JSON list of C-alpha atoms in Angstrom, two decimals:
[
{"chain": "H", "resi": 1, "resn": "UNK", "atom": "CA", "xyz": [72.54, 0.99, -20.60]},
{"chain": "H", "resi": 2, "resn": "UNK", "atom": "CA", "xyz": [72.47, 4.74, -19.11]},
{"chain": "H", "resi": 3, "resn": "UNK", "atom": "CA", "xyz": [69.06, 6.49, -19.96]},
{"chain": "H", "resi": 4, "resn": "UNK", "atom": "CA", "xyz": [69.06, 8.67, -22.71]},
{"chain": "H", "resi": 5, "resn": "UNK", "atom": "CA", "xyz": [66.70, 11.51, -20.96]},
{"chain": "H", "resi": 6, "resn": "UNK", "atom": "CA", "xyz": [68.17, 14.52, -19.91]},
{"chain": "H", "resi": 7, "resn": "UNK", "atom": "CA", "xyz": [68.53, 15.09, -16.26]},
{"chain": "H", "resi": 8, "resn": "UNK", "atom": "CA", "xyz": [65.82, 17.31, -15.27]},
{"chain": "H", "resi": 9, "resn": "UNK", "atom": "CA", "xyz": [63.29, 16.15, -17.78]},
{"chain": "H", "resi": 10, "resn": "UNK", "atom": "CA", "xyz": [60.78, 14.65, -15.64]},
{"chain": "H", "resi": 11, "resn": "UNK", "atom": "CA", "xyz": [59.84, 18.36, -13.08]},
{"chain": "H", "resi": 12, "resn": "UNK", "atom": "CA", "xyz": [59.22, 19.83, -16.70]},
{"chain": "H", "resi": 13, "resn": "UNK", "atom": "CA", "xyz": [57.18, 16.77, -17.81]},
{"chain": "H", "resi": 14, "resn": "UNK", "atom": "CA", "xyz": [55.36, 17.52, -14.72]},
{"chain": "H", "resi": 15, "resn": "UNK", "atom": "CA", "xyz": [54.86, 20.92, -15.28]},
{"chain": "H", "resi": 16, "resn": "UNK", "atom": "CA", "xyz": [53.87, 20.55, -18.74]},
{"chain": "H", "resi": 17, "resn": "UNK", "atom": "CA", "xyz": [51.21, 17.77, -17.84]},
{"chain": "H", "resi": 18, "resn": "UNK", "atom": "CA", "xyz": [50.14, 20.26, -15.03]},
{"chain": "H", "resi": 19, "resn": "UNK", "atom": "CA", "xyz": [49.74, 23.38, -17.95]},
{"chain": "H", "resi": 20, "resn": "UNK", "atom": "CA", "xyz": [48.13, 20.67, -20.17]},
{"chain": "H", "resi": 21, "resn": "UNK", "atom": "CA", "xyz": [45.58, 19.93, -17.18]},
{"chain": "H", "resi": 22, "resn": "UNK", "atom": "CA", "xyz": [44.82, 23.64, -16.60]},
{"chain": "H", "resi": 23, "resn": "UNK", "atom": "CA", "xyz": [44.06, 24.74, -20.12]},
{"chain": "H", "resi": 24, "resn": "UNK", "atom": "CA", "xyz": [41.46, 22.11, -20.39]},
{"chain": "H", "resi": 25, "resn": "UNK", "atom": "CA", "xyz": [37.94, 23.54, -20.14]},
{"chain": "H", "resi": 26, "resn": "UNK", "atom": "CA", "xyz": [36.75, 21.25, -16.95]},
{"chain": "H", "resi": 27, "resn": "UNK", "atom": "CA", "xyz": [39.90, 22.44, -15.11]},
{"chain": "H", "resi": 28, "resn": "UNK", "atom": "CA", "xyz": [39.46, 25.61, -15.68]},
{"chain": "H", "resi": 29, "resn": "UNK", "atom": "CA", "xyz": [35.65, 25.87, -15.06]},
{"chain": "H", "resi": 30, "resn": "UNK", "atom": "CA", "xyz": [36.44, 24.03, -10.97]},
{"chain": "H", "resi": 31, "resn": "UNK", "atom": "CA", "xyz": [39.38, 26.66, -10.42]},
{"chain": "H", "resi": 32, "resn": "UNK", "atom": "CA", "xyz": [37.04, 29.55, -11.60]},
{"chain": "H", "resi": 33, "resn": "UNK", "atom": "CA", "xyz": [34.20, 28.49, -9.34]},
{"chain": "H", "resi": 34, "resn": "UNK", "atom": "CA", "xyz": [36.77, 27.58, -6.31]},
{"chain": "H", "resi": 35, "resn": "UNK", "atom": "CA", "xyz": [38.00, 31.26, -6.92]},
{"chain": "H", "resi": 36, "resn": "UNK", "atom": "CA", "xyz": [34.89, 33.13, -6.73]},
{"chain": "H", "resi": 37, "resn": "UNK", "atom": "CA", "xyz": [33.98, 31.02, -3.07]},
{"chain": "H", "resi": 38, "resn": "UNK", "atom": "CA", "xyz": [37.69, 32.03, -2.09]},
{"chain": "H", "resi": 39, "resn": "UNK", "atom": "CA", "xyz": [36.64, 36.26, -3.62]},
{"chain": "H", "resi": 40, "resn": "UNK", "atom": "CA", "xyz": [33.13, 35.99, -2.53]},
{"chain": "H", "resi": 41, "resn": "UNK", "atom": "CA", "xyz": [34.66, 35.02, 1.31]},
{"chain": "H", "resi": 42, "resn": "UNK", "atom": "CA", "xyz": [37.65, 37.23, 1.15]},
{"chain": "H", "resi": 43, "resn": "UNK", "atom": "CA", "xyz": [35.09, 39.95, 0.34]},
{"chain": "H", "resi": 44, "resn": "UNK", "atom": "CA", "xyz": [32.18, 39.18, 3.19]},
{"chain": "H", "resi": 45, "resn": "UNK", "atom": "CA", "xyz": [35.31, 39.36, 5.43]},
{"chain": "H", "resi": 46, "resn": "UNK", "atom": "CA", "xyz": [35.96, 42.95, 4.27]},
{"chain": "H", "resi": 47, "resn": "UNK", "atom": "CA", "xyz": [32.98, 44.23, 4.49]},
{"chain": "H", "resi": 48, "resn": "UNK", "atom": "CA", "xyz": [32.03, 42.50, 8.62]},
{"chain": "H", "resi": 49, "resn": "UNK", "atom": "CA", "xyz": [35.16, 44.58, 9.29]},
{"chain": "H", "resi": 50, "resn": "UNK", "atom": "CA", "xyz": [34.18, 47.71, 7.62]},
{"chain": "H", "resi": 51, "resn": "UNK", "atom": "CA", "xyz": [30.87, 47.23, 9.62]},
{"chain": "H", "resi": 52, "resn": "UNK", "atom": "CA", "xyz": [32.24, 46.51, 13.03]},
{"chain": "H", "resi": 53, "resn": "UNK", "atom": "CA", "xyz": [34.71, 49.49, 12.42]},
{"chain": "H", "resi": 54, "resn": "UNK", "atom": "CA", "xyz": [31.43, 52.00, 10.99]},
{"chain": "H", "resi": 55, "resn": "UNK", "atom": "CA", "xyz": [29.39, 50.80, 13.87]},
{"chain": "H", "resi": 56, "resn": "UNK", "atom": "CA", "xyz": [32.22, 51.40, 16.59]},
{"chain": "H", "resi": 57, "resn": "UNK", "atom": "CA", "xyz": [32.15, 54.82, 15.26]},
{"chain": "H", "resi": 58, "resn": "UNK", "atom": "CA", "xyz": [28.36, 55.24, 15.57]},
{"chain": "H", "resi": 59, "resn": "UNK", "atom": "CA", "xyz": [29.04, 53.95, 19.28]},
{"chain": "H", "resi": 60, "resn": "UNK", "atom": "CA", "xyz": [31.81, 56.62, 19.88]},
{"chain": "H", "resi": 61, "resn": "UNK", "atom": "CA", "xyz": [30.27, 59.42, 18.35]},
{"chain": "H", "resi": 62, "resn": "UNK", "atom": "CA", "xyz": [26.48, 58.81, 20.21]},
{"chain": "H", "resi": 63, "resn": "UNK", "atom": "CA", "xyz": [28.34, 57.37, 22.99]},
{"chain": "H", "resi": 64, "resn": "UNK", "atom": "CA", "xyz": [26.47, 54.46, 23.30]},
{"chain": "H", "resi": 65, "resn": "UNK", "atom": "CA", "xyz": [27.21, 51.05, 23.38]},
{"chain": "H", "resi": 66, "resn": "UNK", "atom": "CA", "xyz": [28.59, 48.78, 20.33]},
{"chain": "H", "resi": 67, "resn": "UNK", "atom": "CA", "xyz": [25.72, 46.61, 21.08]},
{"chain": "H", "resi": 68, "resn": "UNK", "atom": "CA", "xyz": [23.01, 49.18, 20.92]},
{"chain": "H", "resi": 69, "resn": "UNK", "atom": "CA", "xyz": [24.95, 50.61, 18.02]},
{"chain": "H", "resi": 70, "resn": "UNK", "atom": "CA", "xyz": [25.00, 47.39, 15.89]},
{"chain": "H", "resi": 71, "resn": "UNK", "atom": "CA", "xyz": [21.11, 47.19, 16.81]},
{"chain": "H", "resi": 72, "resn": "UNK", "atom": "CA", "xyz": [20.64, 50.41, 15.50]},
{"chain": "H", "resi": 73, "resn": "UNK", "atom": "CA", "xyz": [22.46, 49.84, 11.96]},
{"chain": "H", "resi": 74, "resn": "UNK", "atom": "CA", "xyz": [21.42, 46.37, 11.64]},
{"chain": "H", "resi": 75, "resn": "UNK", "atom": "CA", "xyz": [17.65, 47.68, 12.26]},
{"chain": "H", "resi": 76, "resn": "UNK", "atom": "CA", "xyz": [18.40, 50.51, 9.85]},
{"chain": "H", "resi": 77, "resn": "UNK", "atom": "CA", "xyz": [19.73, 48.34, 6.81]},
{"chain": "H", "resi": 78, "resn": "UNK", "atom": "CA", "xyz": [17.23, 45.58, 7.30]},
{"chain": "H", "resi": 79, "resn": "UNK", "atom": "CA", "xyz": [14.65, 48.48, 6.41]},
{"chain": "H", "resi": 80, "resn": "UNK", "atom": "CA", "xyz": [16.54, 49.85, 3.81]},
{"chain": "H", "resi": 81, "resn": "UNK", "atom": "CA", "xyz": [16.80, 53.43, 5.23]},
{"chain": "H", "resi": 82, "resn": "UNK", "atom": "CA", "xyz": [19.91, 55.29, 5.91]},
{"chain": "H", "resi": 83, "resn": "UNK", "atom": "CA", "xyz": [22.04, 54.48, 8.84]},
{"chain": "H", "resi": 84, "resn": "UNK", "atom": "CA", "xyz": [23.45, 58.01, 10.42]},
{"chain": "H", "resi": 85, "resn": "UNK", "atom": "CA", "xyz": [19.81, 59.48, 9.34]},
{"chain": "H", "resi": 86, "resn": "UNK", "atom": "CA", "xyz": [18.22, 56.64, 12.02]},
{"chain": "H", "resi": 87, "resn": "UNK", "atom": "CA", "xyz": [21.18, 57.07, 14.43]},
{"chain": "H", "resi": 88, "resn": "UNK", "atom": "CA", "xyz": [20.32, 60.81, 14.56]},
{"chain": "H", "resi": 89, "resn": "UNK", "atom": "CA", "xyz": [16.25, 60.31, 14.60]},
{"chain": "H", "resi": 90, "resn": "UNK", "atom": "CA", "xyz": [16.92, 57.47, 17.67]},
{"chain": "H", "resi": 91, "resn": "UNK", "atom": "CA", "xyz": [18.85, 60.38, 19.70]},
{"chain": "H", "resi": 92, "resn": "UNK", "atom": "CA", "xyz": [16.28, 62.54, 19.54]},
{"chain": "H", "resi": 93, "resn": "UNK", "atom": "CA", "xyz": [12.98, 60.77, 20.00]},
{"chain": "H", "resi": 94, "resn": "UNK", "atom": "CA", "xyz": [14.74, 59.04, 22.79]},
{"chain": "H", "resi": 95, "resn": "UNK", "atom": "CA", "xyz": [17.86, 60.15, 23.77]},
{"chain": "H", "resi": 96, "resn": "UNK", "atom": "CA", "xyz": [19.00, 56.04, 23.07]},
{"chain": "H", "resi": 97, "resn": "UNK", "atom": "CA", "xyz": [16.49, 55.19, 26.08]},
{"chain": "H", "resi": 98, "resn": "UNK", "atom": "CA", "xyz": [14.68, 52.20, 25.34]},
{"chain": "H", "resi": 99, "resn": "UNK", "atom": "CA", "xyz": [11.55, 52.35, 27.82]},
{"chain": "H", "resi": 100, "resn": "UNK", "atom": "CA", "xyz": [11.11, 56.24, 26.72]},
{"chain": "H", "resi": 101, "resn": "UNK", "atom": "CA", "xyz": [7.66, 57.20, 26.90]},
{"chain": "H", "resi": 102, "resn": "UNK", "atom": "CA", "xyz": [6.42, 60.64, 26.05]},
{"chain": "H", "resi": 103, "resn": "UNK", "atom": "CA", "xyz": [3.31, 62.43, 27.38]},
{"chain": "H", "resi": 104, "resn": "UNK", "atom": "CA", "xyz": [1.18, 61.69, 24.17]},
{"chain": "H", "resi": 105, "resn": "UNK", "atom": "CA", "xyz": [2.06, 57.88, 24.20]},
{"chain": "H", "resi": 106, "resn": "UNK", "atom": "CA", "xyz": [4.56, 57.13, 22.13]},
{"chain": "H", "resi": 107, "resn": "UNK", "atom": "CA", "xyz": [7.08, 54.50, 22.79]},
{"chain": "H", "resi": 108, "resn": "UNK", "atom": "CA", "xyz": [10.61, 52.97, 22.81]},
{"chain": "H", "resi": 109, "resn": "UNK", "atom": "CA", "xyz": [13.93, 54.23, 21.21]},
{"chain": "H", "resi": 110, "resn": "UNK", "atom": "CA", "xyz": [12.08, 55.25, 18.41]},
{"chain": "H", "resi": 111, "resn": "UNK", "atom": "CA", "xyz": [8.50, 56.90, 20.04]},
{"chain": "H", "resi": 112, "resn": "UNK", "atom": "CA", "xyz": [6.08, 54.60, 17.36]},
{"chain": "H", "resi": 113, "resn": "UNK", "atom": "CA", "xyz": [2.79, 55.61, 18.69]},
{"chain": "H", "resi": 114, "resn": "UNK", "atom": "CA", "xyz": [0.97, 52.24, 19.42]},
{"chain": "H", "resi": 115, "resn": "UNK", "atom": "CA", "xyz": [-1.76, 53.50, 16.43]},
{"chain": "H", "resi": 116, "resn": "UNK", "atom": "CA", "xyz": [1.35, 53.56, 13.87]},
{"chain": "H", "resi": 117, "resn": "UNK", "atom": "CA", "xyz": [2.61, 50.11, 15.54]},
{"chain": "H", "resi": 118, "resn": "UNK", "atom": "CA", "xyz": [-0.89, 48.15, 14.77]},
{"chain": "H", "resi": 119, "resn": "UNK", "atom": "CA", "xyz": [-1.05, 49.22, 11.51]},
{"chain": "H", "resi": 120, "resn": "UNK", "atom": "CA", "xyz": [2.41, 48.33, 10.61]},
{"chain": "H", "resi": 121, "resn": "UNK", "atom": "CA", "xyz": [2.56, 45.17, 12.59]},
{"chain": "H", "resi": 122, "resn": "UNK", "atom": "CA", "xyz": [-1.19, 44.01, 13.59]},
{"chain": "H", "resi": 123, "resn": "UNK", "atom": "CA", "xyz": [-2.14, 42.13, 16.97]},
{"chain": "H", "resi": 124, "resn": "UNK", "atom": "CA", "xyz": [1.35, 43.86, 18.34]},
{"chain": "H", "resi": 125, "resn": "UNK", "atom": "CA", "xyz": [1.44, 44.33, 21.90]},
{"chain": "H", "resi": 126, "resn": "UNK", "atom": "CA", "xyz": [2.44, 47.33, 24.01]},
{"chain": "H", "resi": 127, "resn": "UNK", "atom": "CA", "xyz": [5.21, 44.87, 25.90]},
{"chain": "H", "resi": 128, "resn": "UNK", "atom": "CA", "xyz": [6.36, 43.96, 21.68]},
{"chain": "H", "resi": 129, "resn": "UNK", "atom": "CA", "xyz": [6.77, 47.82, 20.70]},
{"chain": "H", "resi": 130, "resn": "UNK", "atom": "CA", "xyz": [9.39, 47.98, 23.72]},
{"chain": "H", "resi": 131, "resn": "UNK", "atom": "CA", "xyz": [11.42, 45.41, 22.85]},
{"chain": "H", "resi": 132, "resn": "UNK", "atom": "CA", "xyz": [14.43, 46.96, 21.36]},
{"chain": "H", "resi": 133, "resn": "UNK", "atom": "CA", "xyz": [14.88, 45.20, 17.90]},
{"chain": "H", "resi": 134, "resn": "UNK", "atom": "CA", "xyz": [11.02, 45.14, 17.50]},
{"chain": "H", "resi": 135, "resn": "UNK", "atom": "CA", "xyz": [10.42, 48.78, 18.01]},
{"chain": "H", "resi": 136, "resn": "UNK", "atom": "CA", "xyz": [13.69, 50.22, 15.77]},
{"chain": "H", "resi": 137, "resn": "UNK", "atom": "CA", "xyz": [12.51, 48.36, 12.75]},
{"chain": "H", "resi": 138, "resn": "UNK", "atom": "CA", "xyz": [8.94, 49.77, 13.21]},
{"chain": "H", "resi": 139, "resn": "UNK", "atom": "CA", "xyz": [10.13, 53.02, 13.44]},
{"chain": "H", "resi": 140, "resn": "UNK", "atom": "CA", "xyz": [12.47, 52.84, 10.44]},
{"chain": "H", "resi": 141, "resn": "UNK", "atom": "CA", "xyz": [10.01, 51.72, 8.44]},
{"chain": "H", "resi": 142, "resn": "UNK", "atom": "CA", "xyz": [7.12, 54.24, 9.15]},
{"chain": "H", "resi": 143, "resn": "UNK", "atom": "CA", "xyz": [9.86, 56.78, 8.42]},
{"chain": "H", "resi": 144, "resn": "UNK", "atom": "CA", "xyz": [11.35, 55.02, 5.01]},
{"chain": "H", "resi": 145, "resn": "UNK", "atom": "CA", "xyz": [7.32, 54.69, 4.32]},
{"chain": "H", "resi": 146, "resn": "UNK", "atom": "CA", "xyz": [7.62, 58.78, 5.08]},
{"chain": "H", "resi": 147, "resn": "UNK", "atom": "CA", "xyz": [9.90, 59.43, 2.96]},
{"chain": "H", "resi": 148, "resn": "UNK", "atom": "CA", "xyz": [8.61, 57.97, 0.15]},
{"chain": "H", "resi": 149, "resn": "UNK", "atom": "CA", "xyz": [5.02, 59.52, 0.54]},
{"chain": "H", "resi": 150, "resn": "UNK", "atom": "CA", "xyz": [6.97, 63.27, 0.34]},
{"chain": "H", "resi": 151, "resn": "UNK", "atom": "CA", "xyz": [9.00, 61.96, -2.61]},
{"chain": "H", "resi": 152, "resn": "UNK", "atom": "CA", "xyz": [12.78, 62.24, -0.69]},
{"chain": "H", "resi": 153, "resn": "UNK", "atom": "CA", "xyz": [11.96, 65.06, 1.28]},
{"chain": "H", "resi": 154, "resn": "UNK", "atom": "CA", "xyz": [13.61, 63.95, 4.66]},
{"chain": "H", "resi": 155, "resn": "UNK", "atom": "CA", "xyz": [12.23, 67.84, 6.33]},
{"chain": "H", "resi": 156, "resn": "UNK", "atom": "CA", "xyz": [9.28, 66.94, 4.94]},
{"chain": "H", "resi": 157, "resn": "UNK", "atom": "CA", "xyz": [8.90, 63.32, 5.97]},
{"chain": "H", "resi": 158, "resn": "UNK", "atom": "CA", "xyz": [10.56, 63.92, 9.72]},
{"chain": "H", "resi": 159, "resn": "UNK", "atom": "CA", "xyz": [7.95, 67.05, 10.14]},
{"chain": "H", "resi": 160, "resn": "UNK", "atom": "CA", "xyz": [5.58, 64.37, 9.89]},
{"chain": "H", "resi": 161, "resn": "UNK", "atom": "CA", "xyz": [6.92, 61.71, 11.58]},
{"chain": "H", "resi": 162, "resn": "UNK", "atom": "CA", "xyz": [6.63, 64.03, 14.49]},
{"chain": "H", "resi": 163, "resn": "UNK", "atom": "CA", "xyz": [3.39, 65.90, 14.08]},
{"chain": "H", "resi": 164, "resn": "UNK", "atom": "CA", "xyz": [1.97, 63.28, 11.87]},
{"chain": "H", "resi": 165, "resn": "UNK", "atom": "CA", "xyz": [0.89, 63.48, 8.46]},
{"chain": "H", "resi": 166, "resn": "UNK", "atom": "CA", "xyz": [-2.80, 64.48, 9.01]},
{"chain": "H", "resi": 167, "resn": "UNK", "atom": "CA", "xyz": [-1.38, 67.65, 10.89]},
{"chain": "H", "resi": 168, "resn": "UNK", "atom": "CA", "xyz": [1.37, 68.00, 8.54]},
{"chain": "H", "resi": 169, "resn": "UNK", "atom": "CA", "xyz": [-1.64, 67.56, 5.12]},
{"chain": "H", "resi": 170, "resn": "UNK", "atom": "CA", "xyz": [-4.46, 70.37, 6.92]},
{"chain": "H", "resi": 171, "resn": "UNK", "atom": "CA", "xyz": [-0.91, 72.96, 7.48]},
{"chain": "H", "resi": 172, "resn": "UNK", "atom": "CA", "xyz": [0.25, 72.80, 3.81]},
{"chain": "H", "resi": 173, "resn": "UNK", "atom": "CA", "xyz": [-3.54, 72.81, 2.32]},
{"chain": "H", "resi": 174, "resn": "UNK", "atom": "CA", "xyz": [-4.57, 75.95, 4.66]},
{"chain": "H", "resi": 175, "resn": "UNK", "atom": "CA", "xyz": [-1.28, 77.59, 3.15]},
{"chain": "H", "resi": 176, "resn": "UNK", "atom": "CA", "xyz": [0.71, 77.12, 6.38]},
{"chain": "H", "resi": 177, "resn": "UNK", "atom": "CA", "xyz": [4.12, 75.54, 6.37]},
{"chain": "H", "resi": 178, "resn": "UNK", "atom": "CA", "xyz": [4.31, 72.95, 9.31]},
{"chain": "H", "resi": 179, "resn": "UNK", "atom": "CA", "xyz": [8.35, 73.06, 9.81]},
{"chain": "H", "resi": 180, "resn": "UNK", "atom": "CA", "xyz": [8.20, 73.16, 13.79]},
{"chain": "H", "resi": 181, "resn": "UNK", "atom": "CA", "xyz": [12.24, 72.75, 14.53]},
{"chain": "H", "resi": 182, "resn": "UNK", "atom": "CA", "xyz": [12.30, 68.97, 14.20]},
{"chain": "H", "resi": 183, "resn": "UNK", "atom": "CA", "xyz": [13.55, 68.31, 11.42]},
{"chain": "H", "resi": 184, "resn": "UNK", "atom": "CA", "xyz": [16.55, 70.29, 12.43]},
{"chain": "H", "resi": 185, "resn": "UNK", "atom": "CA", "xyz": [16.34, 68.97, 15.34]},
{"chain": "H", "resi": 186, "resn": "UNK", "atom": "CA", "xyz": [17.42, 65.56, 13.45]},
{"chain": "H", "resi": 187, "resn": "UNK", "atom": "CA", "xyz": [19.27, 66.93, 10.53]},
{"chain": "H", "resi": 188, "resn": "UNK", "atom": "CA", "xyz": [21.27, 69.97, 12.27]},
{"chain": "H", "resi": 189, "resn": "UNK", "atom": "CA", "xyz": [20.57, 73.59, 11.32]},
{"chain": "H", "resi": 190, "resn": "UNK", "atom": "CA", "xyz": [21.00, 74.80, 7.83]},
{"chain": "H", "resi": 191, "resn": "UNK", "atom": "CA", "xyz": [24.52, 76.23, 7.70]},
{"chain": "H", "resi": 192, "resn": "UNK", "atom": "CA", "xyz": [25.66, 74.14, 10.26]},
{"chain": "H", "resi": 193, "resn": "UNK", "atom": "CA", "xyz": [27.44, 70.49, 11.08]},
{"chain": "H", "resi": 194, "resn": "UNK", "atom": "CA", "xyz": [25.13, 67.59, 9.69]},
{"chain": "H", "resi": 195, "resn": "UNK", "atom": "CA", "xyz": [25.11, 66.01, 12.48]},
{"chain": "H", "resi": 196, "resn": "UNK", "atom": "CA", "xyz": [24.85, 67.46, 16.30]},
{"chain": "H", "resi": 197, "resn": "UNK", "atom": "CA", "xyz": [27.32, 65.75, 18.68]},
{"chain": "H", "resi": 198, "resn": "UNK", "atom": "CA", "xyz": [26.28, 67.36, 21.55]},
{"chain": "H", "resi": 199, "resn": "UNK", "atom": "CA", "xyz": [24.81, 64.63, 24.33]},
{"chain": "H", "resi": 200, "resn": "UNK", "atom": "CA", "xyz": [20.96, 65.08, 24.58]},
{"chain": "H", "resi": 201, "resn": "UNK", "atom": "CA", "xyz": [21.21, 65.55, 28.56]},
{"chain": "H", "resi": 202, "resn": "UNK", "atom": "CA", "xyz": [23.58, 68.97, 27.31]},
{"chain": "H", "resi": 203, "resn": "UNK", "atom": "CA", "xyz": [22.79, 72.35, 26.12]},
{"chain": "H", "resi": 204, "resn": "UNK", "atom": "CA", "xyz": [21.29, 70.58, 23.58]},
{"chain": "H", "resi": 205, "resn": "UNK", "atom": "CA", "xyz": [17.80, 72.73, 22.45]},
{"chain": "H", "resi": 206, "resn": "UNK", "atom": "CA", "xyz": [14.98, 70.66, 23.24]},
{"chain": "H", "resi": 207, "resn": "UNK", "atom": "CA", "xyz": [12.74, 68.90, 21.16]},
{"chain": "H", "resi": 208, "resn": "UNK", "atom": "CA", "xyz": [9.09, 70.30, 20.23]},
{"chain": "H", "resi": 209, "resn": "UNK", "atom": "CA", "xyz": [6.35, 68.12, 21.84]},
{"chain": "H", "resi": 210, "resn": "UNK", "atom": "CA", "xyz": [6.76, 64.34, 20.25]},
{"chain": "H", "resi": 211, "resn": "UNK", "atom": "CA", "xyz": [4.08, 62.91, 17.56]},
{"chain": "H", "resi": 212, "resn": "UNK", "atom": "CA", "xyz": [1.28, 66.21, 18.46]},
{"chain": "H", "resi": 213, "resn": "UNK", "atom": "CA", "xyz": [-1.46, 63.77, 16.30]},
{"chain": "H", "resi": 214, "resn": "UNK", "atom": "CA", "xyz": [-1.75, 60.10, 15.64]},
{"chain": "H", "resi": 215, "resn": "UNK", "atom": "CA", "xyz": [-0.64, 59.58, 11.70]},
{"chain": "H", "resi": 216, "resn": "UNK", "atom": "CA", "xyz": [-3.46, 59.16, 9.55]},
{"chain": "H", "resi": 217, "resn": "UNK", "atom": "CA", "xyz": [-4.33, 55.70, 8.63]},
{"chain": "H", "resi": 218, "resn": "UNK", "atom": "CA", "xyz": [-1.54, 53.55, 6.34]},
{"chain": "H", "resi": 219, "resn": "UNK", "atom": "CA", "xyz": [-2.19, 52.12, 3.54]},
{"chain": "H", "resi": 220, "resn": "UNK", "atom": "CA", "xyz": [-2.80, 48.03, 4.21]},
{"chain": "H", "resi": 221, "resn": "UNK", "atom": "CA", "xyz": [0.32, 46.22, 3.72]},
{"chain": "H", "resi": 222, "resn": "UNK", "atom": "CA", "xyz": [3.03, 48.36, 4.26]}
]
């Protein structure tokens, strides 16, 4: 005896069991959790390729290489401080040379004085604040620790990362302002482009003598 089901029945059976299935609360709790790993993933993709695109331009524009660039920018987020604000402090203190050394002592890409270095990392070594990752992430974080001492104030804060903040404290309280060109040095001029893309073997203006004083003492912990 021929079946009595329509032809086609069973796919929409199927389908129907397969509806049923997903409206159930179990179901639909996996495929939510299965499609925030698949949106969390699709997302960490996005942003590595934003990154590797940001830092090629940091390379470009310094002209420097993608490795020191991605040094630079990883340093700078890991220390929470802006990324083209370290990019343009790095090309200054050291022109992107890693075994810079200045007259006064300071040291590395960034020119941490070894008295800054032992109080932000104690028992470091003079070989330590040369190493490249080592001494960026010091530096970054005596200047984010900078900035928050002169509440924002990046002249402020850069002023005194190069004249340090004992200088930069007996200047303001004998009514003196101690702005010596740094900062706009770092910054670029008021008026003009935010960032100076000159190369710092150009006509490039030199920089005022690096770190005049040794910082005053930071606090214990930092």
């Amino acid at each position: 005896m021929p079946s009595l089901r329509p032809r086609g029945a069973r796919p929409w059976l199927v389908l129907g069991a397969v509806v049923v299935l997903a409206l159930l609360p179990p179901v639909r709790a996996v495929a939510a959790r299965a499609w925030g790993v698949v949106d969390a993933a699709l997302a960490a993709s996005r942003a590595a390729e934003a990154r590797e695109r940001q830092v090629a331009e940091y390379a470009r524009r310094y002209g420097i290489s993608v490795e020191l660039a991605d040094e630079i920018e990883r340093a700078a987020r890991e220390e929470e401080l802006d990324a083209e604000l370290a990019f343009r402090l790095v090309r200054v203190e050291s022109a992107f040379r890693e075994s810079a050394r200045s007259p006064v002592g300071a040291l590395g890409l960034t020119q941490v004085m070894p008295a800054t270095a032992a109080e932000l990392m104690p028992g470091i070594t003079r070989e330590q604040l040369l190493e490249r990752r080592t001494n960026l992430r010091l530096g970054f974080r005596y200047l984010k620790y900078l900035l928050a001492v002169y509440d924002g104030d990046q002249e402020e804060a850069l002023t005194a990362y190069n004249r340090g903040m004992g200088t930069v404290r007996r200047i303001r309280s004998a009514g003196g302002d101690p702005a010596n060109g740094y900062a706009d040095l770092v910054l670029g001029a008021r008026g003009g482009s935010p960032v100076n893309l000159v190369r710092h073997d150009s006509a490039a203006p030199p920089a005022p003598p690096l770190h005049e004083t040794a910082p005053t003492r930071l606090p214990s912990g930092l």
